[in-house]
PDB file of C-alpha atoms in Angstrom:
ATOM      1  CA  MET K   1      -3.613 -17.574  31.035  1.00  0.00           C
ATOM      2  CA  ASP K   2      -0.910 -18.709  29.791  1.00  0.00           C
ATOM      3  CA  PHE K   3       2.437 -17.658  27.700  1.00  0.00           C
ATOM      4  CA  LYS K   4       1.384 -19.762  23.980  1.00  0.00           C
ATOM      5  CA  SER K   5      -1.563 -18.113  24.613  1.00  0.00           C
ATOM      6  CA  LEU K   6      -0.967 -15.001  24.790  1.00  0.00           C
ATOM      7  CA  GLN K   7       1.211 -15.566  22.135  1.00  0.00           C
ATOM      8  CA  GLN K   8      -1.253 -17.003  19.751  1.00  0.00           C
ATOM      9  CA  LEU K   9      -3.605 -14.155  20.723  1.00  0.00           C
ATOM     10  CA  ILE K  10      -0.542 -11.676  19.835  1.00  0.00           C
ATOM     11  CA  LYS K  11      -0.899 -13.131  16.403  1.00  0.00           C
ATOM     12  CA  ALA K  12      -3.823 -13.547  16.177  1.00  0.00           C
ATOM     13  CA  VAL K  13      -4.988  -9.952  16.212  1.00  0.00           C
ATOM     14  CA  SER K  14      -1.246  -8.356  15.089  1.00  0.00           C
ATOM     15  CA  GLU K  15      -2.687 -10.557  11.470  1.00  0.00           C
ATOM     16  CA  SER K  16      -6.420  -8.990  11.782  1.00  0.00           C
ATOM     17  CA  ASN K  17      -7.961  -5.993  10.681  1.00  0.00           C
ATOM     18  CA  LEU K  18      -8.724  -4.640  14.241  1.00  0.00           C
ATOM     19  CA  THR K  19      -7.373  -1.389  15.443  1.00  0.00           C
ATOM     20  CA  SER K  20      -7.700  -2.397  18.588  1.00  0.00           C
ATOM     21  CA  PHE K  21      -8.404  -5.143  21.514  1.00  0.00           C
ATOM     22  CA  GLU K  22      -9.067  -5.772  24.879  1.00  0.00           C
ATOM     23  CA  VAL K  23     -10.198  -8.738  26.749  1.00  0.00           C
ATOM     24  CA  GLU K  24     -10.320  -9.306  30.464  1.00  0.00           C
ATOM     25  CA  GLN K  25      -9.398 -13.044  32.445  1.00  0.00           C
ATOM     26  CA  ASP K  26      -7.980 -13.833  35.202  1.00  0.00           C
ATOM     27  CA  GLY K  27      -6.982 -10.714  36.753  1.00  0.00           C
ATOM     28  CA  LEU K  28      -4.891 -10.350  33.673  1.00  0.00           C
ATOM     29  CA  LYS K  29      -6.512  -7.089  31.573  1.00  0.00           C
ATOM     30  CA  ILE K  30      -4.676  -7.016  28.483  1.00  0.00           C
ATOM     31  CA  LYS K  31      -5.409  -4.425  25.331  1.00  0.00           C
ATOM     32  CA  MET K  32      -3.864  -4.021  21.438  1.00  0.00           C
ATOM     33  CA  LYS K  33      -3.537  -1.011  19.788  1.00  0.00           C
ATOM     34  CA  LYS K  34      -2.799  -0.747  15.972  1.00  0.00           C
ATOM     35  CA  GLU K  35      -1.232   2.128  14.924  1.00  0.00           C
ATOM     36  CA  ILE K  36      -1.075   2.245  10.837  1.00  0.00           C
ATOM     37  CA  GLU K  37       0.676   5.035   9.523  1.00  0.00           C
ATOM     38  CA  VAL K  38       1.558   5.145   5.658  1.00  0.00           C
ATOM     39  CA  VAL K  39       3.879   7.390   4.405  1.00  0.00           C
ATOM     40  CA  ASN K  40       4.428   7.646   0.366  1.00  0.00           C
ATOM     41  CA  ILE K  41       7.127   9.430  -0.917  1.00  0.00           C
ATOM     42  CA  VAL K  42       6.871  10.493  -5.236  1.00  0.00           C
ATOM     43  CA  GLU K  43       9.384  11.503  -7.027  1.00  0.00           C
ATOM     44  CA  LYS K  44       9.849  12.765 -10.661  1.00  0.00           C
ATOM     45  CA  ASN K  45      12.681  11.817 -11.439  1.00  0.00           C
ATOM     46  CA  SER K  46      14.675   9.191 -14.169  1.00  0.00           C
ATOM     47  CA  SER K  47      16.235   7.297 -10.193  1.00  0.00           C
ATOM     48  CA  PRO K  48      13.850   5.281  -8.164  1.00  0.00           C
ATOM     49  CA  ILE K  49      11.330   6.075  -6.794  1.00  0.00           C
ATOM     50  CA  MET K  50      11.047   4.597  -2.932  1.00  0.00           C
ATOM     51  CA  HIS K  51       7.176   3.791  -1.640  1.00  0.00           C
ATOM     52  CA  GLU K  52       6.888   3.147   2.472  1.00  0.00           C
ATOM     53  CA  THR K  53       3.922   2.174   3.981  1.00  0.00           C
ATOM     54  CA  THR K  54       5.726   2.362   7.792  1.00  0.00           C
ATOM     55  CA  VAL K  55       2.911  -0.231  10.122  1.00  0.00           C
ATOM     56  CA  ASP K  56       3.105   0.806  13.696  1.00  0.00           C
ATOM     57  CA  THR K  57       1.179  -2.025  16.644  1.00  0.00           C
ATOM     58  CA  GLN K  58       1.835  -1.079  20.042  1.00  0.00           C
ATOM     59  CA  LEU K  59       0.269  -4.470  22.723  1.00  0.00           C
ATOM     60  CA  GLU K  60       0.030  -3.429  26.650  1.00  0.00           C
ATOM     61  CA  LEU K  61      -0.031  -5.371  29.163  1.00  0.00           C
ATOM     62  CA  GLU K  62      -1.814  -3.918  32.682  1.00  0.00           C
ATOM     63  CA  ASN K  63      -1.842  -6.653  35.750  1.00  0.00           C
ATOM     64  CA  ASN K  64      -0.269  -6.348  39.526  1.00  0.00           C
ATOM     65  CA  SER K  65       3.134  -5.572  37.992  1.00  0.00           C
ATOM     66  CA  LYS K  66       2.207  -3.021  35.053  1.00  0.00           C
ATOM     67  CA  ASN K  67       4.044  -4.410  32.479  1.00  0.00           C
ATOM     68  CA  THR K  68       4.588  -2.937  29.224  1.00  0.00           C
ATOM     69  CA  MET K  69       5.324  -4.348  25.862  1.00  0.00           C
ATOM     70  CA  ARG K  70       6.504  -2.548  22.366  1.00  0.00           C
ATOM     71  CA  LYS K  71       6.086  -4.211  18.946  1.00  0.00           C
ATOM     72  CA  LEU K  72       8.815  -2.419  16.803  1.00  0.00           C
ATOM     73  CA  PRO K  73       7.925  -0.552  13.617  1.00  0.00           C
ATOM     74  CA  GLU K  74       7.691  -3.309  10.425  1.00  0.00           C
ATOM     75  CA  ARG K  75       8.597  -1.441   7.026  1.00  0.00           C
ATOM     76  CA  VAL K  76       7.812  -3.078   3.406  1.00  0.00           C
ATOM     77  CA  GLU K  77       8.950  -0.863   0.842  1.00  0.00           C
ATOM     78  CA  ALA K  78       8.358  -1.159  -3.134  1.00  0.00           C
ATOM     79  CA  GLU K  79      10.688   0.614  -6.000  1.00  0.00           C
ATOM     80  CA  ALA K  80       9.358   1.687  -9.783  1.00  0.00           C
ATOM     81  CA  TYR K  81      12.852   1.189 -11.656  1.00  0.00           C
ATOM     82  CA  CYS K  82      14.108   3.886 -14.431  1.00  0.00           C
ATOM     83  CA  SER K  83      16.063   2.058 -16.539  1.00  0.00           C
ATOM     84  CA  GLU K  84      17.945   4.357 -19.602  1.00  0.00           C
ATOM     85  CA  ASP K  85      15.110   4.357 -21.591  1.00  0.00           C
ATOM     86  CA  LEU K  86      12.359   2.295 -20.310  1.00  0.00           C
ATOM     87  CA  CYS K  87      10.538   2.473 -16.998  1.00  0.00           C
ATOM     88  CA  THR K  88       8.180   1.221 -14.840  1.00  0.00           C
ATOM     89  CA  ILE K  89       4.451   2.682 -12.559  1.00  0.00           C
ATOM     90  CA  ASN K  90       4.123   1.058  -9.629  1.00  0.00           C
ATOM     91  CA  SER K  91       0.254   0.991  -7.139  1.00  0.00           C
ATOM     92  CA  PRO K  92       1.719   2.705  -4.408  1.00  0.00           C
ATOM     93  CA  ILE K  93      -1.963   1.133  -2.725  1.00  0.00           C
ATOM     94  CA  VAL K  94      -3.452  -1.732  -2.661  1.00  0.00           C
ATOM     95  CA  GLY K  95      -7.165  -1.449  -4.185  1.00  0.00           C
ATOM     96  CA  THR K  96      -8.931  -2.015  -7.267  1.00  0.00           C
ATOM     97  CA  PHE K  97      -7.430  -1.227 -10.733  1.00  0.00           C
ATOM     98  CA  TYR K  98     -10.396   0.781 -13.119  1.00  0.00           C
ATOM     99  CA  SER K  99      -8.292   2.402 -16.861  1.00  0.00           C
ATOM    100  CA  SER K 100     -11.496   5.314 -16.923  1.00  0.00           C
ATOM    101  CA  PRO K 101     -12.862   7.491 -14.909  1.00  0.00           C
ATOM    102  CA  SER K 102     -16.341   5.787 -14.903  1.00  0.00           C
ATOM    103  CA  PRO K 103     -17.668   2.565 -16.476  1.00  0.00           C
ATOM    104  CA  ASP K 104     -18.746   4.780 -19.807  1.00  0.00           C
ATOM    105  CA  SER K 105     -16.082   6.945 -20.371  1.00  0.00           C
ATOM    106  CA  LYS K 106     -12.885   6.347 -22.601  1.00  0.00           C
ATOM    107  CA  VAL K 107      -9.655   4.403 -20.848  1.00  0.00           C
ATOM    108  CA  PHE K 108      -7.496   7.008 -19.823  1.00  0.00           C
ATOM    109  CA  VAL K 109      -3.948   5.438 -21.713  1.00  0.00           C
ATOM    110  CA  GLU K 110      -4.156   2.258 -24.606  1.00  0.00           C
ATOM    111  CA  VAL K 111      -0.908   0.755 -25.474  1.00  0.00           C
ATOM    112  CA  GLY K 112       1.067   4.365 -28.058  1.00  0.00           C
ATOM    113  CA  SER K 113      -0.707   6.631 -25.358  1.00  0.00           C
ATOM    114  CA  LYS K 114       1.876   9.544 -25.497  1.00  0.00           C
ATOM    115  CA  VAL K 115       2.276  10.869 -22.531  1.00  0.00           C
ATOM    116  CA  LYS K 116       2.952  13.256 -20.318  1.00  0.00           C
ATOM    117  CA  ARG K 117       4.475  13.780 -17.366  1.00  0.00           C
ATOM    118  CA  GLY K 118       1.926  14.227 -14.136  1.00  0.00           C
ATOM    119  CA  ASP K 119      -1.267  13.178 -17.439  1.00  0.00           C
ATOM    120  CA  VAL K 120      -2.915  10.206 -15.053  1.00  0.00           C
ATOM    121  CA  LEU K 121      -2.707   6.681 -16.494  1.00  0.00           C
ATOM    122  CA  CYS K 122      -4.954   5.001 -13.768  1.00  0.00           C
ATOM    123  CA  VAL K 123      -7.549   5.278 -11.390  1.00  0.00           C
ATOM    124  CA  ILE K 124      -6.893   2.802  -7.413  1.00  0.00           C
ATOM    125  CA  GLU K 125     -10.023   2.853  -5.559  1.00  0.00           C
ATOM    126  CA  ALA K 126      -8.953   2.213  -1.799  1.00  0.00           C
ATOM    127  CA  MET K 127     -11.595   2.554   0.983  1.00  0.00           C
ATOM    128  CA  LYS K 128     -14.274   3.739  -0.972  1.00  0.00           C
ATOM    129  CA  LEU K 129     -11.634   6.228  -1.951  1.00  0.00           C
ATOM    130  CA  MET K 130     -10.125   6.384  -6.040  1.00  0.00           C
ATOM    131  CA  ASN K 131      -6.328   6.807  -6.091  1.00  0.00           C
ATOM    132  CA  GLU K 132      -5.408   8.775  -9.123  1.00  0.00           C
ATOM    133  CA  ILE K 133      -1.944   6.584 -10.652  1.00  0.00           C
ATOM    134  CA  GLU K 134      -0.320   9.871 -12.662  1.00  0.00           C
ATOM    135  CA  SER K 135       2.319   9.714 -14.854  1.00  0.00           C
ATOM    136  CA  ASP K 136       6.319  10.433 -13.135  1.00  0.00           C
ATOM    137  CA  VAL K 137       7.431  10.328 -17.043  1.00  0.00           C
ATOM    138  CA  ASP K 138       7.097  12.203 -21.052  1.00  0.00           C
ATOM    139  CA  GLY K 139       6.787   8.896 -22.290  1.00  0.00           C
ATOM    140  CA  ILE K 140       4.816   6.111 -24.681  1.00  0.00           C
ATOM    141  CA  ILE K 141       2.602   3.228 -23.373  1.00  0.00           C
ATOM    142  CA  THR K 142       4.030   0.145 -24.005  1.00  0.00           C
ATOM    143  CA  GLU K 143       2.424  -1.923 -21.772  1.00  0.00           C
ATOM    144  CA  ILE K 144      -0.629  -2.042 -19.993  1.00  0.00           C
ATOM    145  CA  LEU K 145       0.261  -5.166 -16.769  1.00  0.00           C
ATOM    146  CA  VAL K 146      -3.396  -5.802 -15.664  1.00  0.00           C
ATOM    147  CA  GLN K 147      -7.424  -5.672 -16.656  1.00  0.00           C
ATOM    148  CA  ASN K 148      -9.870  -1.823 -16.010  1.00  0.00           C
ATOM    149  CA  GLU K 149     -11.445  -3.889 -12.096  1.00  0.00           C
ATOM    150  CA  ASP K 150      -8.350  -6.022 -11.475  1.00  0.00           C
ATOM    151  CA  MET K 151      -7.175  -6.385  -8.099  1.00  0.00           C
ATOM    152  CA  VAL K 152      -4.038  -4.487  -8.355  1.00  0.00           C
ATOM    153  CA  GLU K 153      -1.449  -5.264  -4.089  1.00  0.00           C
ATOM    154  CA  TYR K 154       1.041  -2.981  -3.621  1.00  0.00           C
ATOM    155  CA  GLY K 155       4.507  -2.234  -5.621  1.00  0.00           C
ATOM    156  CA  GLN K 156       2.586  -4.043  -7.856  1.00  0.00           C
ATOM    157  CA  CYS K 157       4.396  -2.748 -12.132  1.00  0.00           C
ATOM    158  CA  LEU K 158       0.590  -1.365 -13.804  1.00  0.00           C
ATOM    159  CA  PHE K 159       2.596   0.576 -16.919  1.00  0.00           C
ATOM    160  CA  LYS K 160       5.679   0.044 -18.843  1.00  0.00           C
ATOM    161  CA  ILE K 161       6.686   3.287 -20.154  1.00  0.00           C
ATOM    162  CA  LYS K 162       9.270   4.176 -23.268  1.00  0.00           C
ATOM    163  CA  LYS K 163      11.310   7.391 -22.143  1.00  0.00           C
ATOM    164  CA  ASP K 164      11.581   9.900 -24.757  1.00  0.00           C
TER     165      ASP K 164
END
């Protein structure tokens, strides 16, 4: 296997959803394994809130000389901002946005709803898990930026809240 083919293979596996991959060709055995660690830091104050995701990808090449290559961790950060009178609530994960606990239930919040710190604003479903998204501040919902059952991205702004 030449260097260019090896690079293409590494790129293809890195960009896929595979967590491990193994191939053997011409006496060269290649094993790739991705380890994913997600860390969400949520602070309940008026300063910016940092959400951090760390993806650690390892690549091992085994042949007669037992070479090992490792790729450094990649970091992706998203922030939620609070100004003096306005806060944004951003999605901490990728998933499906739900404005109510079930299809026939009343929505958690509407524009104009008064919320307190810790109140559930919505649910985001990711990998068949329902994640409740809570308010970080006391205030009034001024904008809801997504519709029920929309796909949301990590760091995407979901709500704007005018602080009390």
